[in-house]
Tab-separated table of C-alpha atoms in Angstrom:
chain	number	residue	atom	x	y	z
A	1326	UNK	CA	67.789	-25.502	68.774
A	1327	UNK	CA	69.731	-26.952	65.908
A	1328	UNK	CA	69.330	-25.134	62.637
A	1329	UNK	CA	68.299	-26.439	59.259
A	1330	UNK	CA	70.649	-29.131	58.047
A	1331	UNK	CA	71.183	-30.211	54.477
A	1332	UNK	CA	73.020	-33.245	53.210
A	1333	UNK	CA	75.209	-33.681	51.376
A	1334	UNK	CA	76.884	-30.275	51.261
A	1335	UNK	CA	78.606	-30.948	47.957
A	1336	UNK	CA	77.729	-33.298	45.154
A	1337	UNK	CA	79.158	-34.009	41.719
A	1338	UNK	CA	77.084	-35.880	39.156
A	1339	UNK	CA	77.159	-36.430	35.415
A	1340	UNK	CA	74.499	-35.606	32.878
A	1341	UNK	CA	71.641	-38.062	32.768
A	1342	UNK	CA	72.032	-39.228	36.353
A	1343	UNK	CA	69.558	-38.537	39.082
A	1344	UNK	CA	70.195	-37.037	42.510
A	1345	UNK	CA	68.433	-36.840	45.863
A	1346	UNK	CA	69.061	-34.045	48.336
A	1347	UNK	CA	67.953	-34.110	51.943
A	1348	UNK	CA	66.795	-31.416	54.337
A	1349	UNK	CA	66.122	-31.689	58.055
A	1350	UNK	CA	64.102	-28.730	59.331
A	1351	UNK	CA	64.316	-27.071	62.698
A	1352	UNK	CA	62.637	-29.203	65.329
A	1353	UNK	CA	58.922	-28.464	65.447
A	1354	UNK	CA	58.801	-26.826	62.017
A	1355	UNK	CA	56.223	-28.278	59.645
A	1356	UNK	CA	56.914	-26.372	56.433
A	1357	UNK	CA	59.885	-26.974	54.161
A	1358	UNK	CA	60.604	-24.982	51.020
A	1359	UNK	CA	63.263	-25.544	48.375
A	1360	UNK	CA	65.042	-22.918	46.293
A	1361	UNK	CA	67.575	-23.085	43.479
A	1362	UNK	CA	70.313	-20.451	43.346
A	1363	UNK	CA	72.363	-19.914	40.180
A	1364	UNK	CA	74.473	-16.963	39.006
A	1365	UNK	CA	72.264	-16.502	35.955
A	1366	UNK	CA	68.760	-16.971	37.319
A	1367	UNK	CA	69.299	-16.015	40.956
A	1368	UNK	CA	67.132	-17.495	43.669
A	1369	UNK	CA	64.106	-19.348	42.383
A	1370	UNK	CA	61.377	-21.099	44.329
A	1371	UNK	CA	61.012	-24.799	43.589
A	1372	UNK	CA	58.269	-26.030	45.928
A	1373	UNK	CA	56.964	-25.998	49.472
A	1374	UNK	CA	55.765	-28.905	51.565
A	1375	UNK	CA	53.561	-28.610	54.600
A	1376	UNK	CA	52.425	-31.609	56.618
A	1377	UNK	CA	53.586	-33.998	53.881
A	1378	UNK	CA	51.586	-32.192	51.160
A	1379	UNK	CA	52.916	-29.963	48.421
A	1380	UNK	CA	51.394	-26.567	49.110
A	1381	UNK	CA	53.095	-24.402	46.477
A	1382	UNK	CA	55.042	-25.088	43.335
A	1383	UNK	CA	57.365	-22.982	41.211
A	1384	UNK	CA	57.941	-23.068	37.475
A	1385	UNK	CA	60.324	-25.966	37.147
A	1386	UNK	CA	60.030	-29.022	34.887
A	1387	UNK	CA	58.696	-32.297	36.190
A	1388	UNK	CA	62.261	-33.617	36.542
A	1389	UNK	CA	62.293	-31.751	39.833
A	1390	UNK	CA	60.220	-33.408	42.521
A	1391	UNK	CA	60.072	-33.528	46.256
A	1392	UNK	CA	58.436	-35.111	49.210
A	1393	UNK	CA	58.082	-34.654	52.923
A	1394	UNK	CA	58.021	-37.324	55.570
A	1395	UNK	CA	55.927	-37.525	58.728
A	1396	UNK	CA	58.841	-36.156	60.772
A	1397	UNK	CA	58.919	-33.087	58.446
A	1398	UNK	CA	62.220	-34.053	56.867
A	1399	UNK	CA	62.159	-33.407	53.155
A	1400	UNK	CA	63.921	-34.681	50.082
A	1401	UNK	CA	64.115	-33.284	46.612
A	1402	UNK	CA	64.947	-35.342	43.581
A	1403	UNK	CA	66.216	-34.283	40.195
A	1404	UNK	CA	66.071	-36.880	37.465
A	1405	UNK	CA	67.942	-36.887	34.161
A	1406	UNK	CA	70.372	-34.197	35.238
A	1407	UNK	CA	71.328	-31.446	32.816
A	1408	UNK	CA	74.348	-29.152	32.918
A	1409	UNK	CA	72.021	-26.269	33.759
A	1410	UNK	CA	70.976	-27.962	36.974
A	1411	UNK	CA	74.324	-27.065	38.514
A	1412	UNK	CA	73.367	-24.798	41.369
A	1413	UNK	CA	73.200	-24.241	45.091
A	1414	UNK	CA	70.002	-25.836	46.387
A	1415	UNK	CA	68.697	-24.198	49.525
A	1416	UNK	CA	66.168	-25.579	51.899
A	1417	UNK	CA	64.185	-23.391	54.277
A	1418	UNK	CA	61.988	-24.395	57.157
A	1419	UNK	CA	59.280	-22.508	58.973
A	1420	UNK	CA	56.876	-23.197	61.765
A	1421	UNK	CA	53.890	-23.472	59.463
A	1422	UNK	CA	51.637	-21.230	61.472
A	1423	UNK	CA	47.969	-20.783	60.642
A	1424	UNK	CA	47.928	-20.498	56.873
A	1425	UNK	CA	51.682	-20.061	56.891
A	1426	UNK	CA	51.302	-16.674	55.312
A	1427	UNK	CA	53.661	-14.779	57.587
A	1428	UNK	CA	56.166	-17.422	58.486
A	1429	UNK	CA	59.800	-16.586	58.974
A	1430	UNK	CA	61.830	-18.987	56.873
A	1431	UNK	CA	65.140	-20.250	58.214
A	1432	UNK	CA	67.571	-21.349	55.545
A	1433	UNK	CA	70.076	-24.152	55.607
A	1434	UNK	CA	73.625	-23.817	54.220
A	1435	UNK	CA	72.653	-25.453	50.941
A	1436	UNK	CA	73.838	-28.331	48.789
A	1437	UNK	CA	76.203	-27.384	45.997
A	1438	UNK	CA	75.395	-29.616	43.002
A	1439	UNK	CA	77.789	-29.737	40.079
A	1440	UNK	CA	76.699	-31.541	36.926
A	1441	UNK	CA	79.498	-32.561	34.544
B	566	UNK	CA	53.313	-12.691	38.627
B	567	UNK	CA	55.134	-10.903	41.371
B	568	UNK	CA	58.604	-9.519	40.641
B	569	UNK	CA	61.317	-7.741	42.606
B	570	UNK	CA	63.906	-5.294	41.280
B	571	UNK	CA	67.058	-4.493	43.170
B	572	UNK	CA	68.354	-1.434	41.419
B	573	UNK	CA	72.036	-1.815	42.267
B	574	UNK	CA	74.048	-4.966	41.666
B	575	UNK	CA	76.969	-3.678	43.737
B	576	UNK	CA	77.267	-0.916	46.305
B	577	UNK	CA	80.737	0.081	47.508
B	578	UNK	CA	80.860	2.145	50.684
B	579	UNK	CA	83.450	3.160	53.246
B	580	UNK	CA	83.305	1.859	56.786
B	581	UNK	CA	81.139	3.957	59.153
B	582	UNK	CA	79.316	5.585	56.214
B	583	UNK	CA	75.545	5.232	55.773
B	584	UNK	CA	74.149	2.941	53.106
B	585	UNK	CA	70.859	2.397	51.317
B	586	UNK	CA	70.079	-0.682	49.242
B	587	UNK	CA	67.106	-0.166	46.973
B	588	UNK	CA	64.273	-2.572	46.290
B	589	UNK	CA	61.103	-2.174	44.250
B	590	UNK	CA	58.394	-4.769	43.765
B	591	UNK	CA	55.551	-5.093	41.311
B	592	UNK	CA	52.257	-3.968	42.661
B	593	UNK	CA	49.872	-6.402	44.221
B	594	UNK	CA	46.890	-6.260	46.491
B	595	UNK	CA	48.888	-7.014	49.574
B	596	UNK	CA	52.304	-8.492	50.095
B	597	UNK	CA	54.827	-9.424	52.697
B	598	UNK	CA	58.330	-8.026	52.224
B	599	UNK	CA	61.667	-9.353	53.442
B	600	UNK	CA	65.359	-8.611	53.381
B	601	UNK	CA	67.837	-11.469	53.662
B	602	UNK	CA	71.632	-11.450	53.857
B	603	UNK	CA	73.932	-14.123	52.489
B	604	UNK	CA	77.558	-14.421	53.552
B	605	UNK	CA	79.964	-16.398	51.340
B	606	UNK	CA	79.297	-20.124	51.324
B	607	UNK	CA	76.351	-19.798	53.651
B	608	UNK	CA	72.583	-19.864	53.475
B	609	UNK	CA	70.310	-16.870	53.844
B	610	UNK	CA	69.673	-15.081	57.114
B	611	UNK	CA	66.602	-12.951	57.687
B	612	UNK	CA	67.394	-9.302	58.447
B	613	UNK	CA	63.866	-7.979	58.752
B	614	UNK	CA	60.335	-8.347	57.431
B	615	UNK	CA	57.269	-6.221	56.829
B	616	UNK	CA	53.908	-7.849	57.370
B	617	UNK	CA	51.617	-4.966	58.282
B	618	UNK	CA	51.414	-1.962	60.572
B	619	UNK	CA	54.248	0.527	60.948
B	620	UNK	CA	55.998	1.191	57.670
B	621	UNK	CA	59.395	1.511	59.355
B	622	UNK	CA	60.748	-1.887	60.222
B	623	UNK	CA	63.792	-2.457	62.375
B	624	UNK	CA	65.874	-5.599	62.011
B	625	UNK	CA	69.038	-7.190	63.242
B	626	UNK	CA	72.548	-5.747	63.075
B	627	UNK	CA	71.266	-2.153	63.024
B	628	UNK	CA	69.428	-2.440	59.709
B	629	UNK	CA	66.023	-0.913	59.038
B	630	UNK	CA	63.717	-0.659	56.044
B	631	UNK	CA	60.790	1.496	55.078
B	632	UNK	CA	57.735	0.188	53.253
B	633	UNK	CA	56.349	2.707	50.761
B	634	UNK	CA	53.151	1.434	49.210
B	635	UNK	CA	52.676	4.299	46.762
B	636	UNK	CA	56.166	3.806	45.338
B	637	UNK	CA	56.104	0.006	45.787
B	638	UNK	CA	59.487	0.194	47.448
B	639	UNK	CA	61.148	-1.391	50.447
B	640	UNK	CA	64.620	0.139	50.733
B	641	UNK	CA	67.114	-1.135	53.298
B	642	UNK	CA	69.222	1.302	55.281
B	643	UNK	CA	71.970	1.319	57.856
B	644	UNK	CA	73.333	4.555	59.346
B	645	UNK	CA	76.888	3.272	59.823
B	646	UNK	CA	78.288	0.147	58.188
B	647	UNK	CA	81.066	-2.140	59.341
B	648	UNK	CA	83.486	-4.309	57.429
B	649	UNK	CA	81.525	-7.321	58.667
B	650	UNK	CA	78.456	-6.110	56.737
B	651	UNK	CA	80.158	-7.075	53.483
B	652	UNK	CA	77.797	-9.641	51.983
B	653	UNK	CA	75.055	-10.068	49.399
B	654	UNK	CA	71.626	-8.745	50.283
B	655	UNK	CA	68.373	-10.019	48.826
B	656	UNK	CA	64.986	-8.394	48.834
B	657	UNK	CA	62.037	-10.800	48.640
B	658	UNK	CA	58.266	-10.638	48.439
B	659	UNK	CA	55.476	-13.088	48.979
B	660	UNK	CA	51.863	-12.603	48.040
B	661	UNK	CA	49.402	-13.092	50.826
B	662	UNK	CA	47.676	-16.343	50.142
B	663	UNK	CA	50.720	-18.031	48.651
B	664	UNK	CA	52.276	-19.342	51.792
B	665	UNK	CA	56.019	-19.354	51.864
B	666	UNK	CA	56.620	-18.857	48.150
B	667	UNK	CA	59.233	-16.120	48.103
B	668	UNK	CA	60.148	-14.203	44.967
B	669	UNK	CA	63.662	-12.800	45.260
B	670	UNK	CA	65.427	-9.907	43.653
B	671	UNK	CA	68.755	-10.428	41.913
B	672	UNK	CA	70.714	-9.354	44.966
B	673	UNK	CA	72.983	-6.435	45.848
B	674	UNK	CA	76.570	-7.007	46.869
B	675	UNK	CA	77.550	-4.586	49.602
B	676	UNK	CA	81.313	-4.020	49.742
B	677	UNK	CA	82.485	-2.141	52.796
B	678	UNK	CA	85.960	-0.661	52.463
B	679	UNK	CA	88.263	0.490	55.221
């Protein structure tokens, strides 16, 4: 099976712009989670989507949003980019078993976003 | 809110020596615990997880971890490390009932020297 893919792998934007990142989960997986990784704050949970519905949300401002499509592919959007949004954005997919409470999450390689 | 503390930011060790990477989490009713490894410029790979049952969990690449509820710890161990184990290791916890929302520790960089 192909792993989790994320596009693009690298992205450079300027302050004030918006950006959309894409994640294709492992075939058959129904849950997609997004994480932000920075040197200062570490790995932080953004949100999780399961069957096109947001199931969990982290403590990020409303500029960060996401969605999931019927084929389980997910996108996250960041509007009005700030310098502090520079980070590695990781997507993880899991099968989405009953309740999803014990899923193993498989991570993609990430999208490196640089905001200038 | 759940939190995870990885007590060492860097651990240098010689090849073939044993290693222990420490992880403590804030107490909760019941949690799931995970260790992930991240190699440079890559995503995270699951090493092992504790869901319930036996407190000694065996994972990939010869790693194991022991869940200690009374000390709220989940330390990772390997009896003999290799150069290829050089990477950053993350401990993570999720509260039962919160799906796949993982809370990560700050990470421990394991440097294996020859």
